[in-house]
Coordinates of C-alpha atoms and ligand atoms in Angstrom, one line a residue:
M125 CA -11.8 24.2 -8.7
N126 CA -14.8 22.2 -10.0
V127 CA -14.0 18.5 -10.0
L128 CA -16.1 16.0 -12.0
V129 CA -15.8 12.5 -10.6
I130 CA -16.5 9.4 -12.7
N131 CA -17.0 6.2 -10.8
C132 CA -17.3 3.2 -13.2
G133 CA -18.6 0.0 -11.7
S134 CA -19.2 -3.3 -13.4
S135 CA -22.8 -2.5 -14.3
S136 CA -23.2 1.2 -13.4
V137 CA -21.5 4.5 -13.8
K138 CA -21.9 7.1 -11.1
F139 CA -20.9 10.7 -11.5
A140 CA -20.7 13.7 -9.2
L141 CA -19.6 17.3 -9.6
F142 CA -18.1 19.2 -6.6
D143 CA -17.2 22.8 -6.4
G144 CA -14.1 24.3 -4.8
D145 CA -15.8 24.1 -1.3
E146 CA -16.5 20.4 -1.7
Q147 CA -20.2 21.2 -2.2
L148 CA -22.0 18.8 -4.4
V149 CA -23.2 20.7 -7.5
T150 CA -24.9 17.7 -9.3
Q151 CA -24.7 14.0 -9.3
G152 CA -26.3 11.0 -11.0
K153 CA -26.1 7.3 -11.8
R154 CA -26.6 5.2 -14.9
E155 CA -27.4 1.6 -14.0
R156 CA -27.9 -1.9 -15.5
L157 CA -25.3 -1.3 -18.1
G158 CA -24.2 -4.2 -20.3
S159 CA -23.4 -5.3 -23.8
D160 CA -26.7 -7.0 -24.3
T161 CA -27.9 -5.0 -27.3
A162 CA -30.8 -7.4 -27.8
Q163 CA -32.3 -6.0 -24.7
H164 CA -31.3 -2.5 -25.7
K165 CA -29.0 -2.2 -22.7
E166 CA -27.0 1.0 -22.5
T167 CA -23.3 0.4 -22.8
H168 CA -20.7 2.0 -20.5
K169 CA -19.6 4.1 -23.4
E170 CA -23.1 5.4 -24.1
A171 CA -23.6 6.0 -20.3
V172 CA -20.4 8.0 -20.1
A173 CA -21.4 10.1 -23.2
A174 CA -24.8 10.8 -21.6
I175 CA -23.1 12.0 -18.4
F176 CA -20.8 14.4 -20.3
E177 CA -24.0 15.9 -21.9
T178 CA -25.5 16.3 -18.5
V179 CA -22.6 18.3 -17.2
A180 CA -22.0 20.3 -20.4
E181 CA -23.4 23.4 -18.8
Y182 CA -20.9 23.5 -16.0
Q183 CA -17.2 24.5 -15.9
I184 CA -15.0 21.5 -15.3
D185 CA -11.5 22.1 -14.0
A186 CA -10.4 18.6 -13.3
V187 CA -11.7 15.0 -13.7
G188 CA -11.2 12.3 -11.1
H189 CA -11.7 8.7 -12.1
R190 CA -12.1 5.7 -9.8
V191 CA -10.0 2.8 -10.9
V192 CA -10.3 -0.5 -9.2
H193 CA -6.9 -2.1 -9.9
G194 CA -3.6 -0.3 -10.1
G195 CA -1.4 -3.2 -9.0
A196 CA 1.3 -3.2 -6.3
D197 CA 3.4 -0.3 -7.5
I198 CA 0.8 2.4 -7.3
T199 CA 0.4 3.6 -3.8
Q200 CA -1.0 7.0 -4.5
P201 CA -3.6 8.7 -6.8
Q202 CA -1.9 9.6 -10.0
Q203 CA -2.3 12.2 -12.7
I204 CA -3.1 10.2 -15.7
D205 CA -0.5 9.8 -18.4
Q206 CA 0.4 6.9 -20.7
A207 CA 2.2 5.0 -17.9
V208 CA -0.9 5.1 -15.7
L209 CA -3.1 4.0 -18.7
D210 CA -0.7 1.1 -19.3
A211 CA -0.9 0.1 -15.6
I212 CA -4.7 0.0 -15.8
E213 CA -4.5 -2.0 -19.0
E214 CA -1.9 -4.4 -17.4
H215 CA -4.4 -5.2 -14.6
I216 CA -7.4 -5.9 -16.8
P217 CA -7.0 -9.7 -16.3
D218 CA -7.1 -9.1 -12.5
A219 CA -10.2 -6.9 -12.6
P220 CA -12.0 -7.8 -15.9
M221 CA -15.3 -6.4 -14.7
H222 CA -13.9 -2.9 -13.9
N223 CA -10.6 -1.9 -15.4
P224 CA -11.6 -2.1 -19.1
F225 CA -14.6 0.3 -18.4
S226 CA -12.5 2.7 -16.3
K227 CA -9.9 2.9 -19.1
A228 CA -12.5 3.5 -21.8
A229 CA -14.2 6.2 -19.6
I230 CA -10.8 7.9 -19.0
E231 CA -10.1 7.9 -22.7
S232 CA -13.6 9.4 -23.5
A233 CA -13.2 12.0 -20.8
Q234 CA -9.8 13.0 -22.1
D235 CA -11.4 13.5 -25.6
V236 CA -14.2 15.6 -24.1
F237 CA -12.0 17.6 -21.7
P238 CA -8.6 17.6 -23.3
S239 CA -7.2 20.6 -21.5
V240 CA -7.9 19.7 -17.9
P241 CA -6.0 17.3 -15.6
H242 CA -7.3 13.8 -15.2
V243 CA -6.5 11.9 -12.0
A244 CA -6.9 8.2 -11.3
V245 CA -7.8 7.2 -7.7
F246 CA -7.2 3.5 -7.1
D247 CA -9.1 1.1 -5.0
T248 CA -5.9 -0.9 -4.5
A249 CA -3.7 2.0 -3.5
F250 CA -4.7 2.2 0.2
H251 CA -3.6 -1.4 0.6
A252 CA -0.5 -1.2 -1.5
R253 CA 1.8 -0.9 1.5
M254 CA 0.3 -3.8 3.5
P255 CA 3.1 -5.9 5.1
R256 CA 4.4 -8.8 3.1
R257 CA 3.0 -11.3 5.6
A258 CA -0.5 -10.0 4.7
T259 CA 0.0 -9.8 0.9
T260 CA 1.6 -13.3 0.6
Y261 CA -0.2 -16.5 -0.1
A262 CA 1.4 -19.6 1.2
I263 CA 2.1 -21.2 -2.1
D264 CA 5.3 -22.0 -4.0
Q265 CA 6.9 -18.5 -4.2
D266 CA 8.3 -19.1 -7.7
V267 CA 4.8 -19.8 -9.0
A268 CA 3.5 -16.8 -7.2
E269 CA 6.2 -14.5 -8.7
R270 CA 5.7 -15.9 -12.2
H271 CA 2.0 -15.3 -12.1
G272 CA 1.9 -12.1 -10.0
I273 CA -0.1 -13.9 -7.3
R274 CA -0.3 -11.8 -4.2
R275 CA -3.0 -10.1 -2.2
F276 CA -3.9 -6.6 -3.3
G277 CA -7.2 -5.7 -1.5
F278 CA -9.9 -3.4 -2.9
H279 CA -12.5 -0.9 -1.7
G280 CA -9.5 1.2 -0.5
I281 CA -11.1 4.5 -1.2
S282 CA -14.1 3.6 0.9
H283 CA -12.1 2.1 3.8
E284 CA -9.8 5.2 3.9
Y285 CA -12.7 7.6 3.8
A286 CA -14.6 5.7 6.5
A287 CA -11.5 5.5 8.7
G288 CA -11.0 9.3 8.3
I289 CA -14.6 10.1 9.3
A290 CA -14.3 7.8 12.3
A291 CA -11.1 9.5 13.5
E292 CA -12.7 12.9 13.1
F293 CA -15.7 11.7 15.2
L294 CA -13.4 10.2 17.9
E295 CA -11.4 13.4 17.9
R296 CA -8.2 11.5 17.7
P297 CA -5.5 11.4 15.0
L298 CA -5.9 8.6 12.6
N299 CA -2.3 7.6 13.2
E300 CA -3.1 6.8 16.8
L301 CA -6.0 4.5 16.1
R302 CA -6.6 0.9 15.4
L303 CA -9.8 0.6 13.4
I304 CA -11.7 -2.2 11.7
T305 CA -13.7 -0.9 8.8
L306 CA -16.4 -3.0 7.3
H307 CA -17.6 -2.0 3.8
L308 CA -20.7 -4.1 3.5
G309 CA -22.6 -3.6 0.3
N310 CA -23.1 -5.7 -2.8
G311 CA -19.3 -6.0 -2.7
A312 CA -18.0 -6.4 0.8
S313 CA -14.7 -6.3 2.5
A314 CA -13.1 -5.7 5.9
C315 CA -10.0 -3.8 6.6
A316 CA -7.6 -3.5 9.5
V317 CA -6.6 0.2 9.5
E318 CA -3.7 0.3 11.9
F319 CA -2.5 3.8 12.8
G320 CA -3.8 5.1 9.5
R321 CA -2.5 2.3 7.3
S322 CA -4.2 -0.7 5.8
T323 CA -2.4 -3.7 7.3
E324 CA -4.9 -6.4 6.4
T325 CA -7.9 -6.6 4.2
S326 CA -10.3 -9.4 3.3
M327 CA -10.3 -9.1 -0.5
G328 CA -7.2 -10.6 -2.0
N329 CA -5.7 -11.1 -5.4
T330 CA -9.2 -10.5 -6.8
P331 CA -12.3 -9.0 -5.2
L332 CA -13.6 -12.6 -4.7
E333 CA -11.9 -13.4 -1.4
G334 CA -13.2 -12.7 2.1
L335 CA -16.6 -11.7 3.3
V336 CA -19.9 -13.0 1.9
M337 CA -21.1 -10.6 -0.8
G338 CA -24.3 -10.0 -2.9
T339 CA -23.4 -12.6 -5.5
R340 CA -19.7 -13.4 -4.6
S341 CA -18.8 -16.3 -2.4
G342 CA -15.9 -14.8 -0.4
D343 CA -13.7 -17.4 1.2
V344 CA -14.1 -21.0 -0.1
D345 CA -11.6 -23.8 0.5
A346 CA -9.5 -23.9 -2.7
G347 CA -9.9 -27.7 -2.5
V348 CA -13.6 -27.3 -3.3
L349 CA -12.8 -25.6 -6.6
L350 CA -10.5 -28.4 -7.5
S351 CA -13.2 -31.0 -6.9
L352 CA -15.8 -29.0 -8.8
L353 CA -13.4 -28.8 -11.8
R354 CA -12.5 -32.4 -11.5
S355 CA -16.2 -33.4 -11.4
G356 CA -16.5 -32.3 -15.0
E357 CA -19.8 -30.4 -14.2
F358 CA -18.1 -27.0 -14.6
T359 CA -15.8 -25.5 -17.1
V360 CA -13.5 -22.8 -15.8
D361 CA -15.8 -20.0 -17.0
E362 CA -18.8 -21.7 -15.4
L363 CA -17.0 -22.0 -12.1
D364 CA -16.1 -18.3 -12.4
D365 CA -19.7 -17.5 -13.0
L366 CA -20.8 -19.7 -10.1
L367 CA -18.4 -18.0 -7.6
N368 CA -18.8 -14.4 -8.8
N369 CA -22.4 -14.2 -9.9
K370 CA -24.4 -17.0 -8.4
S371 CA -23.0 -17.3 -4.8
G372 CA -23.0 -15.1 -1.8
L373 CA -26.4 -13.9 -0.5
L374 CA -27.9 -14.9 -3.8
G375 CA -26.5 -18.5 -3.7
L376 CA -27.2 -19.0 -0.1
S377 CA -30.8 -17.6 0.0
G378 CA -31.9 -18.7 -3.5
Q379 CA -33.9 -15.4 -3.4
G380 CA -31.7 -12.7 -4.8
N381 CA -28.8 -10.6 -3.7
D382 CA -30.8 -7.8 -2.0
L383 CA -30.6 -8.2 1.8
R384 CA -33.9 -6.4 2.3
E385 CA -35.8 -9.1 0.4
I386 CA -33.8 -11.8 2.2
Q387 CA -34.7 -10.3 5.6
H388 CA -38.4 -10.3 4.6
A389 CA -38.2 -13.9 3.6
A390 CA -36.4 -14.8 6.8
A391 CA -39.1 -13.1 8.8
D392 CA -41.6 -15.3 7.0
G393 CA -39.7 -18.4 8.2
D394 CA -37.6 -19.1 5.0
D395 CA -34.8 -21.3 6.2
R396 CA -32.3 -20.5 3.4
A397 CA -32.9 -16.8 3.9
R398 CA -32.0 -17.2 7.6
L399 CA -29.0 -19.2 6.8
A400 CA -27.8 -16.5 4.3
I401 CA -28.1 -13.9 7.1
N402 CA -26.3 -16.0 9.6
V403 CA -23.4 -16.9 7.3
F404 CA -23.0 -13.3 6.3
A405 CA -22.9 -12.1 9.9
H406 CA -20.8 -14.9 11.2
R407 CA -18.1 -14.3 8.5
A408 CA -18.0 -10.6 9.3
R409 CA -17.7 -11.3 13.0
K410 CA -15.0 -13.8 12.4
Y411 CA -12.9 -11.1 10.5
I412 CA -13.4 -8.6 13.3
G413 CA -11.9 -11.1 15.8
A414 CA -9.1 -11.9 13.4
Y415 CA -8.2 -8.2 12.8
A416 CA -8.4 -7.3 16.4
A417 CA -5.8 -10.1 17.0
A418 CA -3.7 -9.1 14.0
M419 CA -3.5 -5.5 15.3
G420 CA -3.2 -6.5 19.0
G421 CA -6.3 -4.5 19.8
V422 CA -9.0 -2.3 18.3
D423 CA -10.3 1.2 19.2
A424 CA -13.4 1.3 16.9
I425 CA -15.4 -0.8 14.4
V426 CA -16.7 1.2 11.5
F427 CA -19.7 0.1 9.3
T428 CA -20.2 1.5 5.8
G429 CA -21.7 0.5 2.4
G430 CA -25.4 -0.2 1.6
I431 CA -25.8 -2.9 4.3
G432 CA -23.4 -1.4 6.8
E433 CA -25.2 1.9 6.7
N434 CA -28.8 0.8 6.5
S435 CA -29.3 -2.6 8.2
A436 CA -29.5 -2.2 12.0
S437 CA -30.3 -5.9 12.3
M438 CA -27.3 -7.0 10.4
R439 CA -25.0 -4.7 12.5
R440 CA -26.6 -6.2 15.6
R441 CA -25.9 -9.8 14.5
I442 CA -22.3 -8.9 13.6
L443 CA -21.6 -7.2 16.9
Q444 CA -23.4 -9.7 19.2
R445 CA -21.1 -11.4 21.7
L446 CA -18.3 -9.0 21.1
E447 CA -18.4 -7.7 24.7
F448 CA -15.3 -9.7 25.5
L449 CA -13.5 -7.4 23.1
G450 CA -14.9 -4.3 24.9
C451 CA -17.6 -3.6 22.3
V452 CA -21.1 -3.1 23.8
L453 CA -23.9 -2.3 21.3
D454 CA -26.5 0.2 22.3
E455 CA -29.7 -1.3 20.9
D456 CA -31.5 2.0 20.7
R457 CA -28.7 3.9 19.1
N458 CA -28.3 1.1 16.6
H459 CA -31.9 1.0 15.7
D460 CA -32.1 4.8 15.3
A461 CA -28.8 5.3 13.5
S462 CA -29.4 7.1 10.3
V463 CA -26.7 8.4 8.0
H464 CA -27.3 10.7 5.1
S465 CA -25.6 13.7 3.4
D466 CA -26.2 16.0 6.4
Q467 CA -25.2 13.5 9.1
D468 CA -22.4 11.3 7.8
H469 CA -21.8 9.2 10.9
A470 CA -23.7 7.7 14.0
L471 CA -22.4 6.1 17.1
I472 CA -24.1 2.8 18.0
T473 CA -22.3 1.6 21.1
T474 CA -23.0 2.5 24.8
P475 CA -21.1 5.1 26.7
R476 CA -19.3 2.4 28.7
S477 CA -18.2 0.5 25.6
R478 CA -14.4 0.6 25.4
V479 CA -14.4 -0.2 21.7
E480 CA -16.8 2.1 19.8
A481 CA -18.9 1.1 16.8
I482 CA -19.7 3.8 14.3
V483 CA -21.8 3.9 11.2
V484 CA -20.3 6.1 8.4
K485 CA -22.0 7.1 5.2
T486 CA -19.4 6.2 2.5
N487 CA -18.7 8.9 0.0
E488 CA -16.2 7.6 -2.5
E489 CA -17.0 10.4 -4.9
L490 CA -16.1 13.1 -2.4
M491 CA -12.9 11.2 -1.5
I492 CA -12.0 11.0 -5.2
A493 CA -12.7 14.7 -5.7
R494 CA -10.4 15.5 -2.7
E495 CA -7.6 13.4 -3.9
T496 CA -8.0 14.8 -7.5
K497 CA -7.6 18.3 -6.1
R498 CA -4.6 17.3 -4.0
V499 CA -2.8 15.7 -6.9
V500 CA -3.5 18.6 -9.2
H501 CA -2.1 21.1 -6.6
A502 CA 0.9 18.8 -6.0
T503 CA 1.7 18.6 -9.7
E504 CA 1.6 22.4 -10.0
R505 CA 4.5 22.6 -7.5
P506 CA 8.0 21.8 -8.8
T507 CA 8.5 18.0 -8.9
P508 CA 10.9 16.7 -6.3
K509 CA 14.1 15.2 -7.5
T510 CA 14.3 11.7 -6.3
I511 CA 17.5 9.7 -5.7
P512 CA 17.8 6.0 -6.3
I513 CA 18.9 4.1 -3.2
A514 CA 21.4 1.2 -3.1
I515 CA 21.6 -0.9 -0.1
S516 CA 25.1 -2.0 0.8
A517 CA 25.4 -5.3 2.4
R518 CA 28.6 -5.9 4.5
H519 CA 31.7 -6.1 2.3
C520 CA 35.4 -5.6 2.2
H521 CA 38.0 -3.8 0.1
L522 CA 41.5 -5.3 0.3
T523 CA 45.1 -4.3 -0.5
E524 CA 47.2 -6.5 -2.8
E525 CA 49.2 -7.7 0.1
T526 CA 46.1 -8.8 2.2
F527 CA 44.5 -10.4 -0.8
A528 CA 47.7 -12.5 -1.4
T529 CA 47.8 -13.6 2.2
L530 CA 44.1 -14.6 2.3
F531 CA 43.8 -16.1 -1.2
G532 CA 47.4 -17.2 -2.2
A533 CA 50.3 -15.4 -3.7
D534 CA 49.3 -16.2 -7.3
A535 CA 45.6 -15.4 -7.0
T536 CA 43.9 -12.4 -8.5
P537 CA 40.3 -11.2 -7.7
T538 CA 37.6 -12.8 -9.9
P539 CA 35.1 -10.2 -11.0
M540 CA 31.5 -11.5 -10.6
K541 CA 29.2 -8.6 -11.2
D542 CA 29.5 -4.9 -12.1
L543 CA 28.3 -2.5 -9.4
S544 CA 26.3 0.7 -10.2
Q545 CA 29.3 3.0 -9.6
P546 CA 31.5 2.9 -12.7
G547 CA 34.6 0.7 -12.4
Q548 CA 33.4 -1.0 -9.2
Y549 CA 32.6 -4.7 -9.1
A550 CA 31.7 -7.5 -6.7
C551 CA 34.1 -10.5 -6.7
E552 CA 33.7 -14.2 -6.4
E553 CA 36.0 -14.1 -3.3
Q554 CA 34.6 -14.0 0.2
V555 CA 36.3 -13.7 3.6
T556 CA 35.4 -14.5 7.1
V557 CA 35.4 -11.5 9.4
I558 CA 36.4 -12.5 13.0
G559 CA 35.7 -10.6 16.1
P560 CA 36.2 -11.4 19.8
R561 CA 32.6 -12.5 20.3
N562 CA 31.5 -14.0 16.9
Q563 CA 32.5 -14.3 13.3
I564 CA 30.7 -13.5 10.1
E565 CA 31.3 -15.8 7.1
R566 CA 31.0 -15.1 3.4
V567 CA 31.7 -11.3 3.4
R568 CA 32.0 -10.3 -0.2
L569 CA 35.2 -8.7 -1.6
L570 CA 34.6 -5.6 -3.8
G571 CA 37.1 -4.8 -6.5
P572 CA 39.4 -3.3 -7.7
L573 CA 42.1 -3.8 -5.0
R574 CA 42.9 -0.6 -3.0
K575 CA 45.7 1.0 -1.2
A576 CA 44.1 0.4 2.3
N577 CA 42.0 -2.4 3.7
Q578 CA 38.5 -1.4 4.6
V579 CA 35.8 -3.7 6.0
E580 CA 32.3 -2.1 6.0
I581 CA 29.7 -3.6 8.4
S582 CA 26.4 -2.5 9.9
R583 CA 25.8 -1.6 13.6
T584 CA 24.1 -4.9 14.0
D585 CA 27.1 -6.8 12.6
E586 CA 29.4 -4.8 14.9
F587 CA 27.4 -5.9 18.0
H588 CA 27.4 -9.5 16.8
L589 CA 31.2 -9.4 16.3
G590 CA 31.8 -7.6 19.6
I591 CA 33.8 -4.8 18.1
D592 CA 33.1 -1.0 18.3
A593 CA 33.6 0.3 14.8
P594 CA 33.6 4.0 14.1
V595 CA 31.2 5.6 11.6
R596 CA 33.5 6.7 8.8
R597 CA 33.4 7.9 5.3
S598 CA 34.8 5.4 2.8
G599 CA 38.6 5.8 2.5
N600 CA 39.0 7.3 6.0
V601 CA 40.2 4.3 7.9
R602 CA 43.0 5.7 10.0
G603 CA 42.5 4.8 13.6
S604 CA 39.4 2.7 12.8
A605 CA 38.8 -0.6 14.5
P606 CA 41.1 -3.7 14.4
V607 CA 39.7 -6.9 12.9
T608 CA 40.8 -10.3 11.8
L609 CA 40.1 -11.6 8.3
K610 CA 40.4 -15.2 7.2
G611 CA 40.6 -16.6 3.7
P612 CA 41.1 -20.0 2.2
E613 CA 44.9 -19.6 2.3
G614 CA 45.5 -17.6 5.4
T615 CA 44.6 -15.2 8.1
V616 CA 45.4 -11.5 8.6
K617 CA 45.0 -9.4 11.7
L618 CA 44.3 -5.9 10.6
T619 CA 45.2 -3.2 13.2
E620 CA 42.6 -0.9 11.6
G621 CA 40.1 -0.9 8.7
L622 CA 36.8 -1.9 10.2
I623 CA 34.2 0.8 9.8
C624 CA 30.5 1.4 9.8
A625 CA 30.0 3.3 6.6
H626 CA 28.8 6.9 6.8
R627 CA 25.7 7.1 4.7
H628 CA 26.3 9.1 1.6
I629 CA 25.0 10.1 -1.8
H630 CA 27.1 9.7 -4.9
M631 CA 26.5 12.5 -7.4
H632 CA 27.8 13.6 -10.7
P633 CA 28.6 17.3 -10.8
D634 CA 25.4 17.8 -12.9
D635 CA 23.4 16.2 -10.2
A636 CA 25.0 18.4 -7.5
E637 CA 24.1 21.4 -9.5
A638 CA 20.5 20.2 -9.9
F639 CA 20.2 19.6 -6.2
A640 CA 22.1 22.8 -5.3
V641 CA 24.6 21.0 -3.1
S642 CA 28.4 20.6 -3.0
D643 CA 30.9 17.9 -2.3
G644 CA 31.1 17.3 1.5
D645 CA 27.7 18.9 2.3
E646 CA 25.7 17.2 5.0
V647 CA 22.0 16.9 4.1
A648 CA 18.9 15.3 5.4
V649 CA 17.1 12.8 3.3
A650 CA 13.5 11.6 3.4
I651 CA 13.0 8.0 2.3
T652 CA 9.4 7.3 1.2
G653 CA 8.0 4.5 -0.8
G654 CA 9.2 1.8 1.5
N655 CA 6.9 0.5 4.2
R656 CA 8.0 2.9 6.8
D657 CA 8.9 6.5 5.9
L658 CA 12.2 7.6 7.3
V659 CA 14.2 10.8 7.5
L660 CA 18.0 10.3 7.8
G661 CA 20.2 13.2 8.8
D662 CA 24.0 13.3 8.5
V663 CA 24.1 12.2 4.9
T664 CA 27.2 13.2 3.1
I665 CA 27.2 14.4 -0.5
R666 CA 30.1 13.0 -2.6
V667 CA 30.6 14.6 -5.9
H668 CA 32.9 13.2 -8.7
E669 CA 32.9 13.1 -12.5
N670 CA 32.8 9.2 -12.3
F671 CA 29.9 9.0 -9.9
R672 CA 26.3 8.1 -10.8
L673 CA 23.4 9.5 -8.7
E674 CA 22.8 7.0 -5.9
M675 CA 22.3 7.0 -2.2
H676 CA 24.2 4.3 -0.3
I677 CA 22.8 3.1 3.0
D678 CA 23.5 -0.1 5.0
T679 CA 21.2 -3.0 5.7
D680 CA 20.2 -1.6 9.2
E681 CA 19.1 1.6 7.6
A682 CA 17.2 -0.1 4.8
N683 CA 15.5 -2.4 7.3
A684 CA 14.4 0.5 9.4
A685 CA 12.6 1.9 6.4
E686 CA 11.5 -1.6 5.2
L687 CA 12.8 -0.8 1.8
G688 CA 12.2 -3.0 -1.2
K689 CA 13.6 -2.9 -4.7
N690 CA 13.7 0.4 -6.6
A691 CA 13.3 2.6 -3.6
T692 CA 14.0 6.3 -3.9
A693 CA 14.8 9.1 -1.6
T694 CA 14.2 12.9 -1.7
L695 CA 16.4 15.6 -0.3
S696 CA 14.6 17.4 2.5
P697 CA 12.5 19.5 2.7
V698 CA 10.5 16.8 1.1
D699 CA 7.5 16.7 -1.1
V700 CA 4.9 15.8 1.4
D701 CA 1.8 17.5 2.5
D702 CA 2.0 20.0 5.3
D703 CA 1.0 17.6 8.1
A704 CA 3.6 15.0 7.1
Y705 CA 6.2 17.7 6.9
A706 CA 5.4 18.8 10.4
V707 CA 5.9 15.2 11.5
Y708 CA 9.3 15.1 9.8
T709 CA 10.3 18.4 11.4
E710 CA 9.3 17.1 14.8
L711 CA 11.3 13.9 14.1
A712 CA 14.4 15.8 13.3
A713 CA 14.0 17.9 16.4
T714 CA 13.6 14.9 18.6
A715 CA 16.7 13.3 17.1
A716 CA 18.7 16.5 17.8
L717 CA 17.6 16.5 21.4
T718 CA 18.6 12.9 21.8
R719 CA 22.1 13.7 20.6
L720 CA 22.5 16.7 22.8
G721 CA 21.1 14.9 25.9
Ligands
LIG88 P1 -24.0 -1.0 -2.1 O1 -23.4 -2.0 -3.0 O2 -23.1 -0.4 -1.1 O3 -24.8 0.1 -2.8 O4 -25.1 -1.8 -1.2 C1 -26.2 -2.4 -1.8 C2 -26.9 -3.4 -0.9 O5 -27.2 -2.8 0.3 C3 -28.2 -3.8 -1.5 O6 -28.0 -4.9 -2.3 C4 -29.0 -4.2 -0.2 O7 -28.8 -5.6 0.0 C5 -28.3 -3.4 0.9 N1 -29.3 -2.5 1.6 C6 -29.5 -1.2 1.2 N2 -30.5 -0.7 2.1 C7 -30.8 -1.7 2.9 C8 -31.6 -1.8 4.1 N3 -32.4 -0.7 4.5 N4 -31.7 -2.9 4.8 C9 -30.9 -4.0 4.4 N5 -30.1 -3.9 3.3 C10 -30.0 -2.8 2.6

């Protein structure tokens, strides 16, 4: 499969064509693009058209596009459809220098190659599953939610690629390694790659946060921006220009944004050039320390990007005095390190260094081509049927008699909110569930009233209450655990009714047919799309005309998968790549052994 990769930057468009063996067939770059027609600058559109002419002689089987911003919901490369184009459009305000050009390039490419698949590979996707503590700014959360203010991270394609090469070099699986990757180029960012996942990165809501860059400031006290605005010297647009285009190495050195020239000036004794180099290195070193602390350790530090790959002196400055962390630079190796297409990595630490430092030649285009091929192959397989997940918090179902004792003889349940299963609703009424060790207040009543009392709690609740409750299917409460319930008007000691709900999937008969399962079947289910993929065995299928497709799990199970809103599950065998499937199979085997043993 020949894959054409289009990488649209803010002022350049790179392209590369790879054959089925990942060999580069041809590549090129159109630079200094802009809208300045007075200076006859080529526009992005013209550049893209010229690229299509250049590759006209080759067969193109798929096109991969780099897209800077896909937002929080896109965690994977995507085959481009209208929804993907809409997501790119939606994030134009967050990446105004990139997303508009990517979108235009995609649309042009779709016109020129209408019959081949187009895939978007996102810079944000690698970071999309960072933990909430890393994505959240400590500002009023209502404001943050209203304005979509959270940390996204960028350069994900490069960080993921560099981490993969480092793991290959270290001959250890990526999911056993804690890496700090530093993409140092005209744009620069650091990433904590913890066991294969990005768990922290220095760029935030926009690519302005973090390290010192060519012309971007990186971290600046937000208070400074307020004072500059208050001073009246800068309009909002001027401040934007200051921070994005006139800061960083350029602003510090007053020379330009090319580190090579700054290094020459520094060697000639230019004080501002020296300051620029020192601030750049200090900031990067600071982030290494922070990420080692955030991950509780580090196995390797990886340098990539124009500066990371080429500037031995900058790497030395960044790594100096990191011996305490176990990272000991080998001056000769660092000086001689050279990465190019035939040699994509170089080790620059001594043999006794506990933490290795590696230089990796970034290759975003190859990564995009690989991902494009993977997505195209995946979409050729039948699409998995996913199942929406509902997380059941603790709740109770009561009989008329129990309800009357707890809430008064004349009371009736007050419906508050319809539940997803037809006819079911949450009520205003809440009870206190009392066990020998503790009690749990405000346990919600679900309606309508039933023929038997049933209180459903999680394993954690059970421990808290001090009662051993059996795992049961809903409705099967005979011989289950005793429990005391207290309402505003009275208390009832139930001799049975307390259960830990057996996880299950509600299905309409049409769904059961589609999934090829029957009522009462026990299945395994893979939950992906949360923060921690999880496979659950012993899931019961429940089929009824009145049911709507939905998997019900309790809060312990949801927390184990770190599920958010709109999570979905897939019946195993799941739609994952072969490696991941092997992991799932192993996981199931271990679970079986545990049960037997
Ligand atoms: P990138 O954005 O990754 O292409 O990186 C571009 C930047 O890398 C340039 O602006 C230079 O500052 C820097 N760079 C490239 N080669 C060298 C070198 N040999 N020494 C120092 N800096 C370099």
